[in-house]
Structures are given as C-alpha cells and as structure tokens.
N, CA and C of each residue as an Amber inpcrd file, in Angstrom:
protein
   567
 -26.4330000  -6.0060000 125.6260000 -25.3030000  -4.4960000 126.3420000
 -24.8340000  -5.2320000 127.3360000 -23.7770000  -5.0340000 127.8140000
 -22.6340000  -5.5890000 128.6720000 -22.1340000  -4.2470000 129.3280000
 -22.6710000  -4.0820000 131.1670000 -21.8770000  -2.8570000 131.3280000
 -20.6810000  -2.9670000 132.0630000 -19.3680000  -1.9190000 131.9270000
 -18.5260000  -2.1270000 132.6700000 -18.1550000  -2.6140000 133.7530000
 -17.9260000  -2.5220000 134.8810000 -17.5060000  -3.1110000 136.4560000
 -17.4360000  -2.1560000 137.1900000 -17.2790000  -0.9740000 136.8720000
 -17.2690000   0.4250000 137.0540000 -19.1210000   0.7090000 137.2420000
 -19.4330000   0.7520000 136.1850000 -20.7520000   0.6310000 136.3490000
 -22.2270000   0.0600000 136.7410000 -21.4680000  -1.2280000 137.4700000
 -22.2660000  -2.1100000 137.7420000 -21.9400000  -2.2740000 139.4320000
 -20.3720000  -1.8240000 140.5170000 -20.0310000  -1.6010000 141.5070000
 -20.5950000  -0.7870000 141.6210000 -20.9860000  -0.6580000 142.5140000
 -21.6950000   0.6940000 143.3530000 -20.7920000   0.9270000 144.5770000
 -20.2050000   2.5190000 145.4690000 -19.7920000   1.9450000 146.7760000
 -21.4480000   1.6320000 147.7420000 -21.0480000   1.6620000 148.6820000
 -22.2560000   1.5800000 149.3830000 -22.5700000   2.7650000 150.2520000
 -23.4350000   3.3930000 150.8180000 -23.4600000   4.7010000 151.2790000
 -22.9490000   4.8920000 152.5300000 -22.1860000   5.7910000 152.5670000
 -21.2350000   6.0240000 153.8780000 -21.9610000   5.5830000 155.2880000
 -23.3340000   5.9310000 155.0220000 -24.7370000   5.9280000 155.7420000
 -24.3250000   4.1540000 156.4750000 -24.4960000   3.3020000 155.5350000
 -25.0910000   2.4190000 155.4020000 -24.5580000   1.4020000 155.9050000
 -23.3400000   1.6060000 155.3770000 -21.8760000   1.1200000 155.8740000
 -21.1540000   1.4560000 156.8930000 -21.6020000   1.8380000 157.6930000
 -21.2640000   3.0300000 159.5020000 -22.9410000   1.6750000 159.7280000
 -23.9170000   2.0510000 159.5710000 -24.9260000   1.5630000 159.9640000
 -24.6040000  -0.3210000 160.3550000 -24.1890000  -1.1870000 158.9150000
 -23.5040000  -2.5620000 159.1020000 -22.4220000  -2.2250000 159.8320000
 -21.7930000  -1.4720000 160.0390000 -20.4720000  -1.8830000 160.5390000
 -21.1150000  -1.6770000 162.4630000 -22.2400000  -1.3880000 162.8100000
 -21.7250000  -1.3880000 164.2510000 -22.8150000  -2.4870000 164.5740000
 -23.0670000  -3.2620000 163.5260000 -23.2280000  -4.9050000 164.1190000
 -21.9140000  -5.4600000 164.1290000 -20.9580000  -4.7000000 164.4000000
 -19.6600000  -6.1440000 164.8440000 -19.1010000  -5.4600000 166.3790000
 -19.2080000  -5.9480000 166.9730000 -18.6990000  -6.3820000 168.5230000
 -17.5630000  -6.2160000 168.6610000 -16.6850000  -5.1930000 168.7830000
 -15.3690000  -5.0350000 169.1900000 -14.8250000  -4.6010000 170.2010000
 -13.3830000  -4.9210000 170.3850000 -13.1340000  -4.7090000 172.0210000
 -12.5910000  -3.6970000 171.7450000 -12.2310000  -2.9120000 173.1850000
 -12.0360000  -1.7510000 172.8330000 -10.3060000  -0.9940000 174.1250000
  -9.4470000  -0.2910000 172.7250000  -8.7030000  -0.5420000 173.2280000
  -7.6210000   0.8410000 172.7430000  -7.3060000   1.5400000 173.5910000
  -6.1830000   3.0270000 173.7000000  -5.2070000   2.3860000 173.2340000
  -4.8090000   3.6220000 172.1560000  -3.6820000   3.2820000 171.4310000
  -3.2210000   4.0900000 172.0280000  -1.5830000   4.3980000 172.7580000
  -0.9540000   5.5250000 173.2550000   0.2010000   5.2640000 172.1010000
   1.2610000   7.0520000 172.5040000   2.2210000   7.0440000 172.1030000
   2.9930000   7.9790000 172.7900000   4.7160000   8.2640000 172.4920000
   4.9770000   9.5650000 173.2000000   5.3490000   9.8070000 174.4760000
   5.9220000  10.7450000 175.3720000   6.4140000  10.7470000 176.2320000
   6.1090000  12.1060000 176.8050000   6.2000000  12.1080000 178.6370000
   5.6740000  13.2010000 179.3970000   4.8560000  13.9200000 179.2710000
   4.9550000  15.5910000 178.5500000   4.2320000  16.1480000 177.8820000
   3.3810000  16.3000000 176.5280000   4.1480000  15.6040000 175.7580000
   3.9030000  14.7930000 174.2670000   3.2870000  13.8850000 173.8370000
   2.4080000  13.3720000 175.1100000   1.7590000  11.6560000 174.6540000
   0.7070000  12.0050000 174.1990000   0.4980000  11.3360000 173.7860000
  -1.3490000  11.3200000 173.2360000  -1.9000000   9.5290000 172.8750000
  -3.2010000   9.7810000 172.9580000  -4.0090000   8.3350000 173.2320000
  -4.9500000   9.1800000 172.5440000  -5.9100000   7.5070000 171.9090000
  -7.2230000   7.6000000 171.3300000  -7.5570000   6.4070000 171.3280000
  -9.1670000   6.0860000 171.5030000  -9.6440000   5.4450000 171.6460000
  -9.7650000   4.5170000 170.3970000  -9.8820000   3.3360000 170.2840000
 -10.0160000   2.2720000 169.0100000 -10.5950000   0.4840000 168.7860000
 -11.4410000   1.0660000 168.4290000 -11.6950000  -0.1530000 168.1210000
 -11.4710000  -1.3600000 167.4870000 -10.6570000  -0.4790000 165.9560000
 -10.2790000  -1.2070000 164.8730000  -9.1340000  -1.5820000 165.0350000
  -8.8170000  -2.4270000 166.0850000  -6.7500000  -3.9360000 166.2450000
  -7.5570000  -4.9350000 165.8320000  -6.3150000  -5.2320000 165.3710000
  -6.4390000  -6.8180000 164.7080000  -5.2880000  -7.5360000 164.5680000
  -4.9510000  -8.6120000 164.5970000  -3.3210000  -9.6840000 164.5510000
  -3.5060000  -9.5940000 162.9420000  -2.1870000  -9.4280000 162.8040000
  -2.0660000  -9.3710000 161.0220000  -0.8350000 -10.5570000 160.9910000
  -0.1960000 -11.0460000 162.1790000   0.3560000 -11.7310000 161.7240000
   0.5940000 -12.4390000 162.8070000   1.4010000 -13.6350000 163.4390000
   1.6450000 -14.3390000 164.4290000   3.1150000 -14.5550000 164.7270000
   3.9200000 -15.1350000 163.0720000   5.7330000 -15.0900000 162.3730000
   5.6860000 -14.5130000 162.1710000   6.3180000 -12.7360000 161.9970000
   6.9840000 -12.1900000 163.6710000   5.5730000 -11.6460000 163.8980000
   5.1510000 -11.9820000 165.2230000   3.8380000 -11.2760000 165.6530000
   3.7480000  -9.5800000 165.0450000   2.7130000  -9.3000000 165.1040000
   2.2360000  -8.1260000 163.6730000   0.9870000  -7.7050000 164.5870000
   0.3730000  -6.1570000 164.2450000  -0.9930000  -6.3800000 164.9150000
  -1.1550000  -4.7340000 163.8980000  -2.2590000  -4.7690000 163.4000000
  -2.7760000  -3.0730000 162.5700000  -3.5890000  -2.6780000 163.5640000
  -3.2290000  -1.2630000 163.2870000  -4.4270000   0.2560000 164.2380000
  -4.9290000   0.3280000 162.6770000  -6.2340000   0.5460000 163.2000000
  -6.2280000   1.9460000 162.0910000  -6.7380000   2.6880000 162.6260000
  -6.2630000   4.4410000 161.7940000  -6.8000000   5.8540000 162.8290000
  -7.3200000   6.4550000 161.7070000  -7.9920000   7.1420000 162.1830000
  -8.1600000   8.7110000 161.2680000  -7.0070000   9.2610000 160.7450000
  -7.5200000   9.3430000 159.2010000  -6.3810000  10.3310000 160.0460000
  -6.1300000  11.8790000 160.1710000  -7.3360000  12.1220000 160.5330000
  -7.6880000  13.4210000 161.0770000  -6.6320000  13.6610000 162.5820000
  -6.8660000  12.5100000 163.1860000  -6.7630000  11.8250000 164.4520000
  -4.8260000  12.7190000 164.4850000  -4.8440000  13.3020000 165.9070000
  -3.9460000  14.2200000 166.8570000  -2.6750000  13.0230000 166.5870000
  -3.1460000  11.8530000 167.0370000  -1.8530000  10.6840000 167.9640000
  -1.3330000  10.1050000 166.3060000  -1.8150000  10.3940000 165.1210000
  -1.5380000   9.9110000 164.0770000   0.4170000  10.4310000 163.9100000
   0.9720000  11.9460000 163.7010000   1.9500000  12.0160000 163.8110000
   3.1060000  11.8990000 164.6730000   2.3500000  12.3900000 165.7900000
   3.3570000  11.2820000 166.7470000   3.8670000  10.0440000 166.8830000
   2.6640000   8.7980000 166.5560000   2.9790000   8.1480000 166.6570000
   4.4670000   7.3910000 165.2200000   3.9550000   8.6460000 164.2710000
   4.7570000   8.2900000 163.6600000   6.5370000   9.3960000 163.7080000
   6.7560000   9.5870000 164.4190000   7.8740000  10.2760000 164.7940000
   7.7890000   9.9580000 166.0170000   7.3090000   8.8520000 166.7690000
   8.6800000   8.0130000 167.9130000   8.3540000   6.7110000 167.4260000
   7.6710000   6.4200000 165.7930000   7.8380000   5.2280000 166.1550000
   7.4200000   3.6250000 166.5700000   7.0640000   4.1570000 167.4770000
   6.1050000   3.3520000 168.6300000   4.2190000   3.5710000 168.9830000
   4.1750000   2.8260000 169.6160000   2.5380000   2.4680000 170.3230000
   2.3850000   1.5600000 171.1560000   1.7250000   1.9320000 171.6060000
   1.2090000   0.4740000 172.6970000   0.0040000   0.7010000 172.6930000
  -0.9900000  -0.8420000 172.1970000  -2.5070000  -1.1760000 172.5060000
  -2.9320000  -1.1460000 173.8890000  -3.4240000  -0.7090000 174.5580000
  -4.1090000  -0.9040000 175.9300000  -5.7950000  -1.5450000 175.5930000
  -5.4450000  -2.4570000 175.6890000  -6.8090000  -3.3760000 175.4390000
  -7.7140000  -2.5520000 177.0960000  -8.8960000  -2.4300000 177.4470000
  -9.2760000  -2.2600000 178.3010000 -11.0590000  -3.3230000 179.1830000
 -10.5440000  -3.2100000 180.4210000 -11.7840000  -4.2040000 180.9820000
 -13.1080000  -3.5530000 181.3020000 -13.8130000  -4.4300000 181.7550000
 -14.9620000  -3.5200000 181.4740000 -15.6910000  -1.8630000 182.3020000
 -14.1870000  -2.2700000 183.0520000 -14.6740000  -0.9610000 184.2360000
 -13.3750000   0.0970000 184.1540000 -13.0550000   0.0130000 182.6770000
 -11.9010000   1.4600000 182.0880000 -13.0330000   2.0840000 181.1410000
 -14.4150000   1.8300000 181.3610000 -14.7100000   2.6560000 180.5900000
 -14.7420000   3.9510000 180.5480000 -14.6750000   4.8290000 181.9490000
 -14.1110000   6.1040000 181.1910000 -12.7740000   6.5510000 180.5070000
 -12.6460000   5.8210000 181.1030000 -11.1030000   6.0280000 180.2860000
 -11.5030000   5.7390000 178.4800000 -11.4700000   4.6200000 178.0380000
 -12.2630000   4.0940000 177.0840000 -12.6120000   5.9460000 176.4360000
 -13.8830000   6.2500000 177.2770000 -14.6960000   7.6960000 176.6910000
 -13.8520000   8.8980000 176.4830000 -12.7710000   8.9470000 178.0400000
 -11.5730000  10.0550000 177.4990000 -10.9340000  10.2010000 176.5300000
 -10.6470000   9.0160000 176.5730000  -9.4000000   9.3420000 174.8750000
 -10.3470000   9.0940000 173.9220000 -11.6990000   9.3620000 173.5740000
 -12.5150000   8.7400000 172.7520000 -12.9430000  11.1120000 172.6600000
 -12.4950000  11.2220000 173.0980000 -12.8780000  12.5050000 173.2650000
 -13.5470000  13.3110000 174.0540000 -14.4100000  12.0900000 174.8970000
 -15.8120000  12.9560000 175.2070000 -15.2360000  14.0380000 176.9040000
 -15.6670000  14.9970000 177.2000000 -15.5640000  15.8270000 178.4480000
 -13.7480000  16.9360000 177.3440000 -14.3670000  17.2120000 176.2570000
 -12.8390000  18.2290000 175.3310000 -11.8040000  17.8770000 175.9430000
 -10.9320000  17.1810000 176.0800000  -9.6540000  16.6770000 177.3350000
  -9.2250000  16.5620000 175.9450000  -8.0620000  17.2410000 175.2870000
  -7.1200000  16.5100000 174.3280000  -6.0480000  16.4570000 175.1300000
  -4.5630000  15.4950000 174.4020000  -2.9780000  15.4840000 174.2940000
  -2.8420000  15.0320000 175.7290000  -1.9160000  15.5090000 176.5780000
  -1.3340000  14.9360000 177.3610000  -2.5000000  14.9360000 178.4070000
  -3.3240000  15.3590000 178.9390000  -4.5700000  15.7290000 179.6830000
  -5.5030000  14.2350000 179.5950000  -5.3940000  13.8870000 178.5170000
  -6.2100000  12.6260000 178.6550000  -5.9800000  11.3260000 180.1210000
  -4.2870000  11.6270000 180.0110000  -3.4980000  10.4980000 181.1080000
  -4.1950000  10.5720000 182.5650000  -4.6340000  11.6640000 182.6090000
  -5.2310000  11.6250000 183.9690000  -5.7250000  11.0000000 184.9770000
  -6.5160000  10.7420000 184.2390000  -7.2280000   9.5130000 184.7060000
  -6.1360000   7.9530000 184.4550000  -6.3170000   7.0890000 185.5240000
  -6.2080000   5.8100000 185.8430000  -4.3160000   5.9700000 185.6130000
  -3.8710000   5.2730000 185.9830000  -2.1590000   4.7570000 186.3180000
  -1.6070000   4.0220000 185.2890000  -0.4860000   5.1470000 184.4010000
   0.1000000   5.2980000 183.5210000   1.6790000   4.7520000 183.5310000
   2.0270000   3.6790000 183.1200000   3.4580000   3.4040000 183.2520000
   3.9400000   3.9500000 181.5820000   6.0340000   3.9430000 181.8340000
   6.4140000   4.2200000 180.7920000   6.8630000   2.3220000 180.1300000
   6.0720000   2.1180000 178.7910000   6.4310000   0.5760000 178.8830000
   8.1120000   0.5880000 178.3520000   8.5330000  -0.8730000 178.0910000
  10.1950000  -1.0520000 177.2950000   9.5980000  -0.3920000 176.3040000
   8.7080000   0.0430000 175.2900000   8.9250000   1.0400000 173.5740000
   8.7470000   1.6420000 173.8810000   8.3140000   2.8850000 174.8530000
   8.0630000   4.0340000 175.2150000   7.3000000   4.6190000 175.5910000
   5.9690000   3.9260000 175.4230000   4.7590000   4.4160000 175.0540000
   4.7860000   3.8560000 176.4910000   3.1990000   4.9840000 176.6580000
   2.5460000   4.7080000 177.5960000   1.9960000   3.9090000 177.6140000
   1.6910000   3.2920000 178.8960000   0.9720000   1.3120000 179.1840000
   0.0630000   1.7410000 180.3790000  -1.0450000   1.2250000 180.3310000
  -2.3070000   1.4090000 181.3010000  -2.4570000   0.4450000 182.3650000
  -1.3990000   0.6220000 183.0830000  -1.6780000  -0.6560000 184.7170000
  -3.2520000  -1.2400000 184.8690000  -3.6820000  -2.1560000 185.1600000
  -5.2960000  -2.4390000 184.8740000  -5.6790000  -2.9360000 183.5860000
  -5.0440000  -2.6300000 182.1750000  -5.4830000  -2.7210000 181.7340000
  -5.6990000  -4.5000000 181.3240000  -6.7730000  -5.6240000 180.7220000
  -6.7130000  -6.9640000 180.1380000  -5.4340000  -7.0460000 179.5630000
  -4.6200000  -6.0480000 178.4350000  -3.9230000  -6.6910000 178.1300000
  -3.2940000  -5.4240000 177.7410000  -1.2320000  -5.2990000 178.0020000
  -0.9640000  -4.2640000 176.8230000   0.1960000  -4.6810000 176.1380000
   0.4330000  -4.2470000 174.2700000   0.5890000  -5.0450000 173.3330000
   1.3810000  -3.4180000 172.8600000   3.2500000  -3.6170000 172.7600000
   3.8020000  -2.8340000 172.6010000   3.9060000  -3.1330000 170.9410000
   4.9520000  -1.5130000 170.7530000   5.0240000  -2.0470000 169.4270000
   5.6110000  -1.1220000 168.2580000   6.6070000  -1.7840000 167.5930000
   7.5930000  -0.5470000 167.5740000   6.7150000  -0.4500000 165.4470000
   6.3250000   0.9150000 165.6950000   5.9030000   1.0590000 163.8800000
   6.4010000   0.7250000 162.9360000   6.3440000  -0.2360000 162.1380000
   7.2740000  -1.4050000 160.7570000   5.9620000  -0.5610000 159.7000000
   5.5000000   0.5070000 159.0580000   4.5150000   0.9100000 158.2630000
   3.5820000   1.6490000 158.6170000   3.4480000   2.8750000 157.7580000
   2.0800000   3.6820000 157.5550000   1.2850000   3.2140000 156.1540000
   0.0610000   2.8980000 155.9120000  -0.6050000   2.7530000 155.2590000
  -2.0030000   3.6690000 154.8860000  -1.4390000   4.8420000 154.0050000
  -2.8040000   5.6580000 154.1700000  -3.8080000   5.2390000 153.1130000
  -4.8740000   5.0440000 153.1720000  -6.4010000   4.9510000 152.5540000
  -7.3180000   5.4670000 152.6500000  -7.9520000   6.6870000 151.8900000
  -9.1570000   7.2250000 152.1880000  -8.9210000   7.7980000 153.0180000
  -9.8100000   7.7470000 154.1260000  -9.9610000   8.6620000 155.4360000
  -8.8620000   7.8740000 156.6360000  -8.3930000   7.2280000 156.3340000
  -7.7190000   6.0400000 157.5820000  -6.1950000   5.6490000 157.3860000
  -5.3750000   5.4590000 158.1540000  -4.2000000   5.0950000 157.9820000
  -4.2750000   3.4010000 158.8420000  -3.5260000   2.8270000 158.3190000
  -3.1090000   1.7140000 158.7790000  -2.0830000   1.3560000 159.5430000
  -1.5240000   1.6800000 160.6970000  -0.6630000   1.3830000 161.2390000
  -0.2380000   0.1260000 161.3520000   0.7430000  -1.0860000 161.2160000
   1.3530000  -1.8600000 161.3540000   2.3960000  -1.6700000 161.8360000
   1.9040000  -2.3810000 162.8440000   3.1610000  -2.5650000 164.0430000
   3.7180000  -3.9230000 164.8600000   5.2080000  -3.8870000 164.8300000
   6.0360000  -5.5870000 165.2240000   5.9620000  -5.6920000 166.8490000
   5.6020000  -6.7970000 167.5060000   4.8250000  -6.2990000 168.3600000
   6.2180000  -6.4210000 169.5340000   7.1550000  -6.0970000 170.3740000
   7.6690000  -5.6160000 170.8150000   8.0750000  -6.6280000 172.2490000
   6.2430000  -6.7800000 172.6360000   6.4300000  -6.5950000 174.2940000
   4.7630000  -7.5390000 174.3700000   4.3310000  -7.6330000 175.4880000
   3.0990000  -7.9830000 175.6550000   3.1060000  -8.6790000 177.6620000
   1.9450000  -7.6920000 177.8660000   1.5000000  -8.2310000 178.9780000
   0.2640000  -8.0200000 179.1850000  -0.4250000  -8.8750000 180.0920000
  -2.1870000  -9.4340000 180.0810000  -2.0340000  -9.7230000 181.6210000
  -3.3520000  -9.4570000 181.9730000  -3.9080000  -9.8200000 183.5550000
  -4.7460000 -10.6850000 183.5730000  -4.6240000 -11.3930000 184.9250000
  -5.7730000 -12.6260000 184.9140000  -6.7740000 -12.4310000 184.3370000
  -7.7540000 -13.2520000 184.0710000  -8.8030000 -12.8520000 182.9460000
 -10.1600000 -11.9960000 184.1430000 -10.0590000 -10.9720000 183.5490000
 -11.5040000  -9.7850000 184.1770000 -12.4630000  -9.6520000 182.5470000
 -13.2230000  -9.1470000 182.6760000 -14.5290000  -8.7460000 182.3510000
 -13.8110000  -7.9210000 180.4400000 -14.4400000  -7.9530000 179.8400000
 -14.0820000  -6.8640000 178.4130000 -14.5990000  -6.2670000 178.1460000
 -14.0040000  -5.1270000 177.9350000 -14.5070000  -3.3780000 177.5220000
 -15.3650000  -4.2690000 175.8160000 -16.4160000  -4.1350000 175.4080000
 -16.8350000  -4.2570000 174.6000000 -18.1360000  -3.1670000 174.0290000
 -17.3800000  -2.5350000 172.4380000 -18.3440000  -1.6050000 171.6130000
 -19.4060000  -2.5770000 170.4680000 -20.6000000  -2.1500000 171.0180000
 -22.0710000  -2.9290000 169.7320000 -22.5750000  -1.4780000 169.9070000
 -23.1330000  -1.7600000 168.5290000 -24.4890000  -0.8310000 168.2730000
 -24.3750000   0.3930000 169.2790000 -23.2370000   1.2520000 169.2750000
 -23.0930000   1.9570000 169.8230000 -22.7550000   2.6160000 171.1540000
 -23.0620000   1.6120000 172.3530000 -22.4140000   1.6920000 173.1400000
 -21.7330000   0.3410000 173.7010000 -21.1560000   0.0950000 175.1050000
 -20.2690000  -0.2820000 175.6310000 -21.1920000  -1.3730000 176.2950000
 -20.4140000  -2.5890000 176.0030000 -20.7660000  -3.9410000 176.4220000
 -19.4010000  -4.8470000 177.2560000 -20.1430000  -5.4290000 178.1900000
 -18.9640000  -5.6490000 179.3810000 -19.3020000  -7.4040000 179.3870000
 -18.0970000  -8.0860000 178.7290000 -18.6970000  -9.2700000 178.2750000
 -17.4400000 -10.4930000 179.2750000 -18.6300000 -10.8700000 180.2420000
 -17.1570000 -11.3010000 180.7860000 -17.4370000 -13.2430000 181.5000000
 -16.9290000 -13.9650000 180.6840000 -17.3530000 -15.1890000 180.4610000
 -18.3120000 -15.7940000 181.7240000 -17.2890000 -16.0910000 182.6900000
 -18.3390000 -16.5010000 183.3710000 -19.7320000 -16.7390000 183.3720000
 -19.4440000 -15.3330000 183.9950000 -21.0870000 -14.6760000 184.6820000
 -21.4280000 -15.1620000 182.5530000 -21.0110000 -14.8290000 181.8710000
 -22.1490000 -15.1720000 180.2900000 -22.4350000 -16.2710000 179.8620000
 -21.3320000 -17.2930000 180.6570000 -21.7520000 -18.7890000 180.3020000
 -22.4060000 -19.6420000 180.9750000 -22.9560000 -18.6160000 182.4440000
 -23.4950000 -19.2520000 183.5010000 -25.2640000 -18.4910000 182.9760000
 -25.5820000 -17.6640000 181.9390000 -26.4380000 -17.4160000 181.5630000
 -26.9520000 -17.6170000 180.4950000 -25.9820000 -18.4790000 179.4900000
 -25.6270000 -18.8080000 178.4160000 -27.0190000 -20.4540000 178.4980000
 -26.6450000 -20.8970000 179.8790000 -26.1200000 -21.9610000 180.5390000
 -28.0820000 -22.4610000 180.5510000 -28.5360000 -21.0690000 180.9230000
 -29.9230000 -20.7520000 181.7190000 -30.6100000 -20.2870000 180.6320000
 -30.2860000 -20.2970000 179.4710000 -31.5850000 -19.9720000 178.4950000
 -31.9390000 -21.4390000 177.3400000 -29.8520000 -22.2230000 177.3110000
 -30.1550000 -23.1840000 176.3250000 -30.2630000 -24.2660000 176.8870000
 -30.4610000 -24.6370000 177.6420000 -30.5050000 -25.5250000 177.7630000
 -32.0310000 -25.7640000 179.2890000 -32.5030000 -26.9910000 178.0840000
 -34.1050000 -27.4580000 178.3960000 -34.4480000 -27.6730000 179.8510000
 -35.2100000 -27.1670000 180.0890000 -35.6420000 -27.6050000 181.6740000
 -35.9910000 -28.9640000 181.6360000 -36.3350000 -29.9800000 183.0390000
 -36.8210000 -30.8460000 182.8390000 -38.1590000 -31.2270000 183.2040000
 -38.6730000 -29.6570000 183.9620000 -39.8350000 -29.7310000 183.3250000
 -40.4420000 -29.8570000 182.0840000 -39.6890000 -29.5030000 181.0770000
 -40.1300000 -29.9710000 179.8210000 -39.7080000 -30.8370000 178.7630000
 -38.9600000 -31.7350000 179.6900000 -38.6970000 -32.7820000 178.7580000
 -39.6750000 -34.0750000 178.6800000
C-alpha cells in the first residue's frame, strides 16, 4: 500500500523550524517607508537579492506588521543595512522599548531618500526600492522591490543576527582571529 504524498510529507513543527532557522546568520536591516509623522520602520533579517538585471530584492515581513500597509500605500521603501554600532537602532525598530511608528526614528540621523523613504545616515548601505509586487503567503508577505538607488559606506563592521543574539562581523578583525587559530604554529611543525 502506498501513501499519498500528503500523508508522507508533513510540516515540521513551527518550534523545530524556528530553532533550525536560528542557525542561519543573517544581516540586520531596518525597512522604512513613509514621510513625516506617517513614517514606519521595522527590523528585518529576511532580505535578499532576487535579480541583478534588473536590480531587484525581496523582503519578507509579518502580515501583522504595521509597516506593511504604509509600504503598500507609498509604493516605496528603503532597506537600511545596519553597521555593528547600530544595535540600538535595530532593537528600537524591532519593538524593544515599546516605541511605535514615527517615534522609532528618534534615534539616529534620518534623511529622505530619492524614493521618498527614510534612509539612515551611517548605515553600511541603503537600498531604495519602488514596490513592484506584494505576494501574500501564510503569515508573511513577500515584498518585491525594484532597486532605484543605492548608497554604501566604506567598510565597517556589519551587524548580524545569529542564534537569537546580535553579532558584529568585522572582516579585518575576523581574518586576524581566523589566522591565529587556523595556521599551524612553527613550534608544532
């Protein structure tokens, strides 16, 4: 007797899935949209490139997020990729401290990008997008953004989220650490 594919393949538990995904180190970004007192933003780790030609990216956000409707109305958003020294901004936009809406923008220096979305001065990179499509799946929406402008800073340490904690990744410092532990010493040769 063969089982139907629906009977053989079952979903993993949400808890097991969340635990597995915590093993994936992700860059930390703040997604922003709107203007003035109608600005919104949220911290996201689910940001990835979709296409280089034309430059396009995707952002996954919880459909319960207050940022979703404003992004859809404004048709533009910015991805602000955080540097290691911007943990406080990442936490504020993740909802720590209870701040909501425009109040989250109190820390940091924010400018208006060419897309009209707020961009963070001092971010490792800002990627401004025109909203191309919203795809709703389960608890999240996938925002497809056509990149209209980018800005980057000289190399700084990057803010990463891994196993439930923020981690700084600094290429120069981390290369030195790796060299110290991976190159056999002459004493042991």
